[in-house]
Short mmCIF file of C-alpha atoms and ligand atoms in Angstrom, two decimals:
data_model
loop_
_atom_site.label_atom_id
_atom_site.label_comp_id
_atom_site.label_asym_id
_atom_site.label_seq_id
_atom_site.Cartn_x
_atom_site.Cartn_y
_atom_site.Cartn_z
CA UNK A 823 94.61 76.84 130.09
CA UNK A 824 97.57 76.09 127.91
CA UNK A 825 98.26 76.61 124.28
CA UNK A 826 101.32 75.38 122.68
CA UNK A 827 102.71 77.38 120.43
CA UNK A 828 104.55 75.76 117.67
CA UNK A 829 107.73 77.79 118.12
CA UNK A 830 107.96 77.90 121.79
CA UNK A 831 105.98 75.25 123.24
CA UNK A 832 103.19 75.09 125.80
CA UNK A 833 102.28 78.48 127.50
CA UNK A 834 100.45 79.60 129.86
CA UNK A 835 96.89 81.69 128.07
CA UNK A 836 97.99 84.82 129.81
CA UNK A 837 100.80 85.03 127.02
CA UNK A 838 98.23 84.87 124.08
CA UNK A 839 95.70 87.34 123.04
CA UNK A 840 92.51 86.07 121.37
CA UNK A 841 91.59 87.56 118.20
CA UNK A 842 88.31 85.47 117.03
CA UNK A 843 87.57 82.64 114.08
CA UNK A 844 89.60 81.66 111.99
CA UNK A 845 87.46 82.31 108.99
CA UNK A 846 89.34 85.46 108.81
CA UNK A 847 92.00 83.54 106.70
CA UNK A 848 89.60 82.79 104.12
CA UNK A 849 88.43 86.18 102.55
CA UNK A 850 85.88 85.32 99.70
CA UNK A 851 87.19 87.28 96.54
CA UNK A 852 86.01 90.62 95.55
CA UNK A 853 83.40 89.47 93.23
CA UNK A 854 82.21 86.34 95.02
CA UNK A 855 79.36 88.29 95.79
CA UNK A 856 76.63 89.53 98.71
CA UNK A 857 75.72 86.33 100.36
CA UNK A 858 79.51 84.92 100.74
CA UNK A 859 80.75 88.51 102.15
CA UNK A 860 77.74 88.61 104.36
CA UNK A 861 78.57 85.20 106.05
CA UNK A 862 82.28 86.29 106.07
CA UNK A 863 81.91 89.57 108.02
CA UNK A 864 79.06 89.06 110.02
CA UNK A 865 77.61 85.20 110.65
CA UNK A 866 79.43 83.31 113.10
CA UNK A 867 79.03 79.83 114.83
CA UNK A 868 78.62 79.97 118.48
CA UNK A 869 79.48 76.07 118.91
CA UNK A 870 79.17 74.19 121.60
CA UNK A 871 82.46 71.79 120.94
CA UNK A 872 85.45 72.19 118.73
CA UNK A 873 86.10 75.58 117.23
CA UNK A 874 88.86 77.20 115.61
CA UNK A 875 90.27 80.80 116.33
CA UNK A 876 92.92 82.98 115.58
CA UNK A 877 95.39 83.40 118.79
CA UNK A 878 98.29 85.98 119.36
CA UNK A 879 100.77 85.36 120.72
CA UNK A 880 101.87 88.29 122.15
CA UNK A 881 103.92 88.11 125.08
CA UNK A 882 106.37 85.21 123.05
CA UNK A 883 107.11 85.22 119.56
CA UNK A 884 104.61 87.57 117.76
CA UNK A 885 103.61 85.11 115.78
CA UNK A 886 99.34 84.36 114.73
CA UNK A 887 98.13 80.74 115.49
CA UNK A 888 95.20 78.68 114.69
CA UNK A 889 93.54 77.44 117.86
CA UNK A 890 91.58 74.67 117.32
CA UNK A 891 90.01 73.62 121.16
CA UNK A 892 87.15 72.34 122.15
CA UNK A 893 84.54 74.65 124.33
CA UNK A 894 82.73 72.64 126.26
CA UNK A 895 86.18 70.28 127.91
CA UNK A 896 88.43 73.51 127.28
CA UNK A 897 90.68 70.90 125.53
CA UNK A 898 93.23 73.00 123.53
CA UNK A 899 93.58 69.86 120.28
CA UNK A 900 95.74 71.37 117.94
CA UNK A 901 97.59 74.55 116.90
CA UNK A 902 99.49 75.77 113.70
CA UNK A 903 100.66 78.78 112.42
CA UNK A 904 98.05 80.94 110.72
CA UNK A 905 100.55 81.57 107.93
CA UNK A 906 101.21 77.32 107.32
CA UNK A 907 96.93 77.58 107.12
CA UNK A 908 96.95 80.25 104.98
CA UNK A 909 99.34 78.71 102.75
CA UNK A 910 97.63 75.74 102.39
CA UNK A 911 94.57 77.43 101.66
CA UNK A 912 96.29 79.41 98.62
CA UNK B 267 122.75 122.10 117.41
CA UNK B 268 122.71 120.98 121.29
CA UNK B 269 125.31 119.23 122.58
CA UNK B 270 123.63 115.51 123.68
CA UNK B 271 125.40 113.13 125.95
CA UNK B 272 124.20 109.50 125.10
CA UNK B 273 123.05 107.71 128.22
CA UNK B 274 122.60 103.73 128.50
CA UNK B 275 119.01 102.62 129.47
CA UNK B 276 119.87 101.41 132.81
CA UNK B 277 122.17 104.48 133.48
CA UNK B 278 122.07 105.53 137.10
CA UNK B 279 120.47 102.18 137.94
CA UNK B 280 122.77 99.60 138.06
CA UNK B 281 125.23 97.60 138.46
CA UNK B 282 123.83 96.01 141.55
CA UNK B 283 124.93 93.32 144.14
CA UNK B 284 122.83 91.61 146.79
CA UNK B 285 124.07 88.35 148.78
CA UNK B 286 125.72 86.60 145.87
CA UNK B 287 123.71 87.90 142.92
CA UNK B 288 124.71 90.56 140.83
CA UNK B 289 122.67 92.42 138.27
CA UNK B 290 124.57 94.59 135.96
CA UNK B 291 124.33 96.42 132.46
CA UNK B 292 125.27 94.82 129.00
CA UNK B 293 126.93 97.50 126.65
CA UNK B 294 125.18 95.22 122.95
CA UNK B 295 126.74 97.18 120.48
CA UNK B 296 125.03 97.13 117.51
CA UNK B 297 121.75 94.96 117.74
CA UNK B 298 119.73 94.74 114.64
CA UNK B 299 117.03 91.99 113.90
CA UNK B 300 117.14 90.18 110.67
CA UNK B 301 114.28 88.76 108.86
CA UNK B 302 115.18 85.57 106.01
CA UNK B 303 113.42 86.70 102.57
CA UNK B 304 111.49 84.15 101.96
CA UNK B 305 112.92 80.75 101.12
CA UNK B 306 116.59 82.56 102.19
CA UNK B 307 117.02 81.08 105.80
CA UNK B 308 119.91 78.37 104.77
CA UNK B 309 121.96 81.23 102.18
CA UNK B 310 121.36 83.48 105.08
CA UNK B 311 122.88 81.55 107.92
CA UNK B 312 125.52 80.63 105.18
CA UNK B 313 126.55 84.51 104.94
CA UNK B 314 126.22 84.83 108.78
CA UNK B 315 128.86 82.27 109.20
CA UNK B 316 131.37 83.32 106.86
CA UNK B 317 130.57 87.47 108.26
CA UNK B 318 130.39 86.93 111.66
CA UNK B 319 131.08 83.59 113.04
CA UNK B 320 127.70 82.15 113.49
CA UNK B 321 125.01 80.62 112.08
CA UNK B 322 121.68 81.46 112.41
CA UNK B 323 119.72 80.34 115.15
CA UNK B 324 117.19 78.16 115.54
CA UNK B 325 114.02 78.55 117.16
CA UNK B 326 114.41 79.09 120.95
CA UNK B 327 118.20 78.81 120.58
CA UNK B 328 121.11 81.85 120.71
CA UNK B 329 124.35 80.74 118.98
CA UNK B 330 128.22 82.97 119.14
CA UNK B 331 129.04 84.35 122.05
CA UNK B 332 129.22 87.48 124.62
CA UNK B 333 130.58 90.66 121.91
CA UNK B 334 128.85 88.68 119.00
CA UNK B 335 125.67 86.80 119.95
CA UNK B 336 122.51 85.96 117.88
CA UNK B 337 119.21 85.36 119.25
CA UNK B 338 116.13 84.02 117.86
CA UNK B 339 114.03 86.81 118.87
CA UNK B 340 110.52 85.60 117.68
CA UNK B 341 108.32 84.59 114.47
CA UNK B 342 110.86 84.65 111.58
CA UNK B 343 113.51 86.91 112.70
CA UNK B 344 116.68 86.80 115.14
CA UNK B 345 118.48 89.55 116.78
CA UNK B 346 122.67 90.14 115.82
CA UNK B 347 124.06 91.66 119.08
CA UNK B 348 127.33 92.95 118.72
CA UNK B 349 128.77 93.58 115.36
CA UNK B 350 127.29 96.14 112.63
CA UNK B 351 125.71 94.02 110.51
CA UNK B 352 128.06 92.78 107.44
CA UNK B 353 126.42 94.17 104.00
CA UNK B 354 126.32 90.54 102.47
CA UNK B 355 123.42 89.98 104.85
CA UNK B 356 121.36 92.37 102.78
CA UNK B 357 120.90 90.37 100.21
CA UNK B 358 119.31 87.46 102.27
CA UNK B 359 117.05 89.03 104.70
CA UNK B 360 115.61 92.38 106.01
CA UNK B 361 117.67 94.40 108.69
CA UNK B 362 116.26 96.76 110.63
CA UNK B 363 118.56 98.41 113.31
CA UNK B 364 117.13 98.07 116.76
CA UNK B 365 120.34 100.15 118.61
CA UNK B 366 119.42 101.51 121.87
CA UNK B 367 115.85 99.86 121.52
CA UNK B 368 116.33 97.52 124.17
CA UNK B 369 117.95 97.09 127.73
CA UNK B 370 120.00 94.33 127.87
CA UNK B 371 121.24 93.53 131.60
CA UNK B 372 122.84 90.17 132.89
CA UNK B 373 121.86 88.00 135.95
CA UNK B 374 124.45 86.10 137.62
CA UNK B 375 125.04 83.71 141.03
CA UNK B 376 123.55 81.29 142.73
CA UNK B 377 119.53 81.44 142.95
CA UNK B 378 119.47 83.14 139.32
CA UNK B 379 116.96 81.11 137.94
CA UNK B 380 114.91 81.19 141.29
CA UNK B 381 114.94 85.05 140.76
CA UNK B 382 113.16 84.75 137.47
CA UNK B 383 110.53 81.65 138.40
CA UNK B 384 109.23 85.03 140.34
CA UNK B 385 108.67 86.74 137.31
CA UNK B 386 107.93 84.66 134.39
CA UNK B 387 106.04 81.71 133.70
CA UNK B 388 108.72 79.74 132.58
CA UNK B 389 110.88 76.84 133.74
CA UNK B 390 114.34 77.97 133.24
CA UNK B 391 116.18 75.99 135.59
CA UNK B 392 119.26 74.35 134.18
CA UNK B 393 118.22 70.79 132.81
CA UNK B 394 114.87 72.54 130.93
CA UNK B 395 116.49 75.92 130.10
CA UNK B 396 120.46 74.89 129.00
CA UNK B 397 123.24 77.56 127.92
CA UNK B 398 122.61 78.88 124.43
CA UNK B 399 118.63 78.26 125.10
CA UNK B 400 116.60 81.31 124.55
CA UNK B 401 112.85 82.28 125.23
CA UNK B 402 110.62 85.45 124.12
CA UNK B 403 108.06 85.00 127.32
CA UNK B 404 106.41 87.18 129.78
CA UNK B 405 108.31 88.71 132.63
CA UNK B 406 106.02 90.98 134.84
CA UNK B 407 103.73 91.79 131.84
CA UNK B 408 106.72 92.95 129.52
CA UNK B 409 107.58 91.62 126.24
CA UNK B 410 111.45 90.31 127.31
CA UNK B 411 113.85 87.56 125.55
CA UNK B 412 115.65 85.75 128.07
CA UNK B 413 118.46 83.80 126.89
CA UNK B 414 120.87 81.70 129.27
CA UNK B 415 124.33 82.94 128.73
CA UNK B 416 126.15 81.09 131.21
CA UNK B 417 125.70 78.26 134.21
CA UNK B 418 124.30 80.85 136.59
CA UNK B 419 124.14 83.77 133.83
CA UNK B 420 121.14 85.12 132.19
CA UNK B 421 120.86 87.95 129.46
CA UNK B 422 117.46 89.42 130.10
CA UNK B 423 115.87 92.36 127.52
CA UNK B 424 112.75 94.65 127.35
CA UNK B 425 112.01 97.92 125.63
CA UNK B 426 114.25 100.52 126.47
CA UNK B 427 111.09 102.27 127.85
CA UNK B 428 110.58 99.77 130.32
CA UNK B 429 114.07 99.64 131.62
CA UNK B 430 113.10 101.34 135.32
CA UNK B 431 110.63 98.39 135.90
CA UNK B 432 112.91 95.94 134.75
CA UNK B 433 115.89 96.92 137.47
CA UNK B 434 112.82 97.53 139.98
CA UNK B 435 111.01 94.07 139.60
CA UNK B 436 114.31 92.13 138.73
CA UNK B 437 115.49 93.73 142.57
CA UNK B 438 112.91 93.04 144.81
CA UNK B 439 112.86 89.41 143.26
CA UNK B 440 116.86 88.92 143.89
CA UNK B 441 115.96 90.65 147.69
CA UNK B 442 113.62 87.95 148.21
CA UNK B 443 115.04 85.34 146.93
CA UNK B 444 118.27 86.34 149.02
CA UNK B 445 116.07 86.49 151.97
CA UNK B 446 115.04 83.48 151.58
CA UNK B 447 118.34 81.77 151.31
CA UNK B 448 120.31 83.65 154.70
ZN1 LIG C 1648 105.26 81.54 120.27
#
């Protein structure tokens, strides 16, 4: 498996270190209340198909990624920097 | 107060020469990474031209030269190798001084790259991996930057801490690889 980073390119997965999904970038506000914290901390997909995670890469540049790949093909479809997402979120 | 004698990482360890490969220490200087403020990167290259010769690199690239070098050295920050840093930088990015934080050795002769396709995953043979190309990548499970300093030249780094298993792993690779070519 393969995941290109957008600074340095494809590398190999034993560079990167997995982290989890990428809902982590979107951290309801303080007073959004019970059921939107709930889903944020604890519920989780478990799909069978495209999902999107944060990656590390650790061994390169130190920088966080969005992973979006696909779990059935192992397809690795896109990746971005978690800080561009989290930008575009703001 | 005791009377300390500064000692390079690599001290007792190298220089070393097998066949026609040659591993040897680098003596950086000053090595400090800078970090563009945000929306800074142009002023800051700006200021490192006009201080120290060189603009700022861009990703995956090195620009100056041996005595005053900058690397890209990861997410959003490079590495000045060489000169103290010139105040006017301040103003553009964060410095942090990173003297004595790494080992910096150099890789030279024939069968260079060959040495390090044993130890990282990379493809740094000449037409993928050119002079002035850099790369932060795995090299036995340490964090290194390996930038390409010359046609058969390589400036390899780790943590200082690592320094022992650099020499170690970077030697049996050149002993095989020599091996390989008598
Ligand atoms: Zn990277």
């Amino acid at each position: 498996m393969r995941i290109i980073c957008p600074h340095c390119g494809a590398r190999d997965r034993r560079e990167f270190t997995y982290q989890g999904d990428a809902v982590a970038l979107e951290r309801p506000a303080p007073d959004a209340g019970g059921a939107a914290w709930d889903d944020y901390l604890h519920n989780r997909e478990n799909p069978a198909g495209v999902t999107r995670d944060l990656w590390y890469h650790e061994q390169g540049c130190g920088a966080w990624l969005v992973v979006t790949r696909n779990t059935v093909t192992h397809a690795v479809l896109t990746t971005d920097l978690a800080a561009t997402v989290r930008e575009g979120l703001a | 107060m005791a009377d300390l004698t500064a000692k390079t990482p690599c001290a007792g360890l190298l220089p070393l020469s097998i066949g026609t490969l040659t591993l040897t220490e680098v003596d950086p200087g000053h090595m400090t990474a800078v970090a563009p403020l945000k929306g800074q990167t142009s002023a800051l290259s700006e200021a490192l031209k006009t201080a120290h010769g060189m603009a700022l690199p861009a990703p995956n690239r090195a620009t100056g030269k041996d005595g005053a070098r900058t690397i890209w050295f990861g997410h959003a920050h490079s590495l000045l190798i060489g000169p103290a840093p010139d105040p006017s930088l301040a103003q553009y990015a964060a410095l942090t001084d990173q003297s004595d934080a790494w080992a910096v050795v150099r890789l030279e002769g024939p069968g260079a790259a060959d040495v390090l396709a044993r130890l990282t995953p990379l493809d740094l043979r000449a037409p993928q991996f050119k002079r002035g190309h850099t790369a932060r990548t795995d090299l036995m499970h340490m964090m290194a930057s390996i930038t390409r300093t010359g046609p058969q030249a390589f400036q390899i780094m780790v943590f200082r801490s690592m320094a022992h298993t650099l020499v170690h792993d970077l030697k049996t690779a050149i002993e095989a690889v020599t091996a390989r070519a008598g």
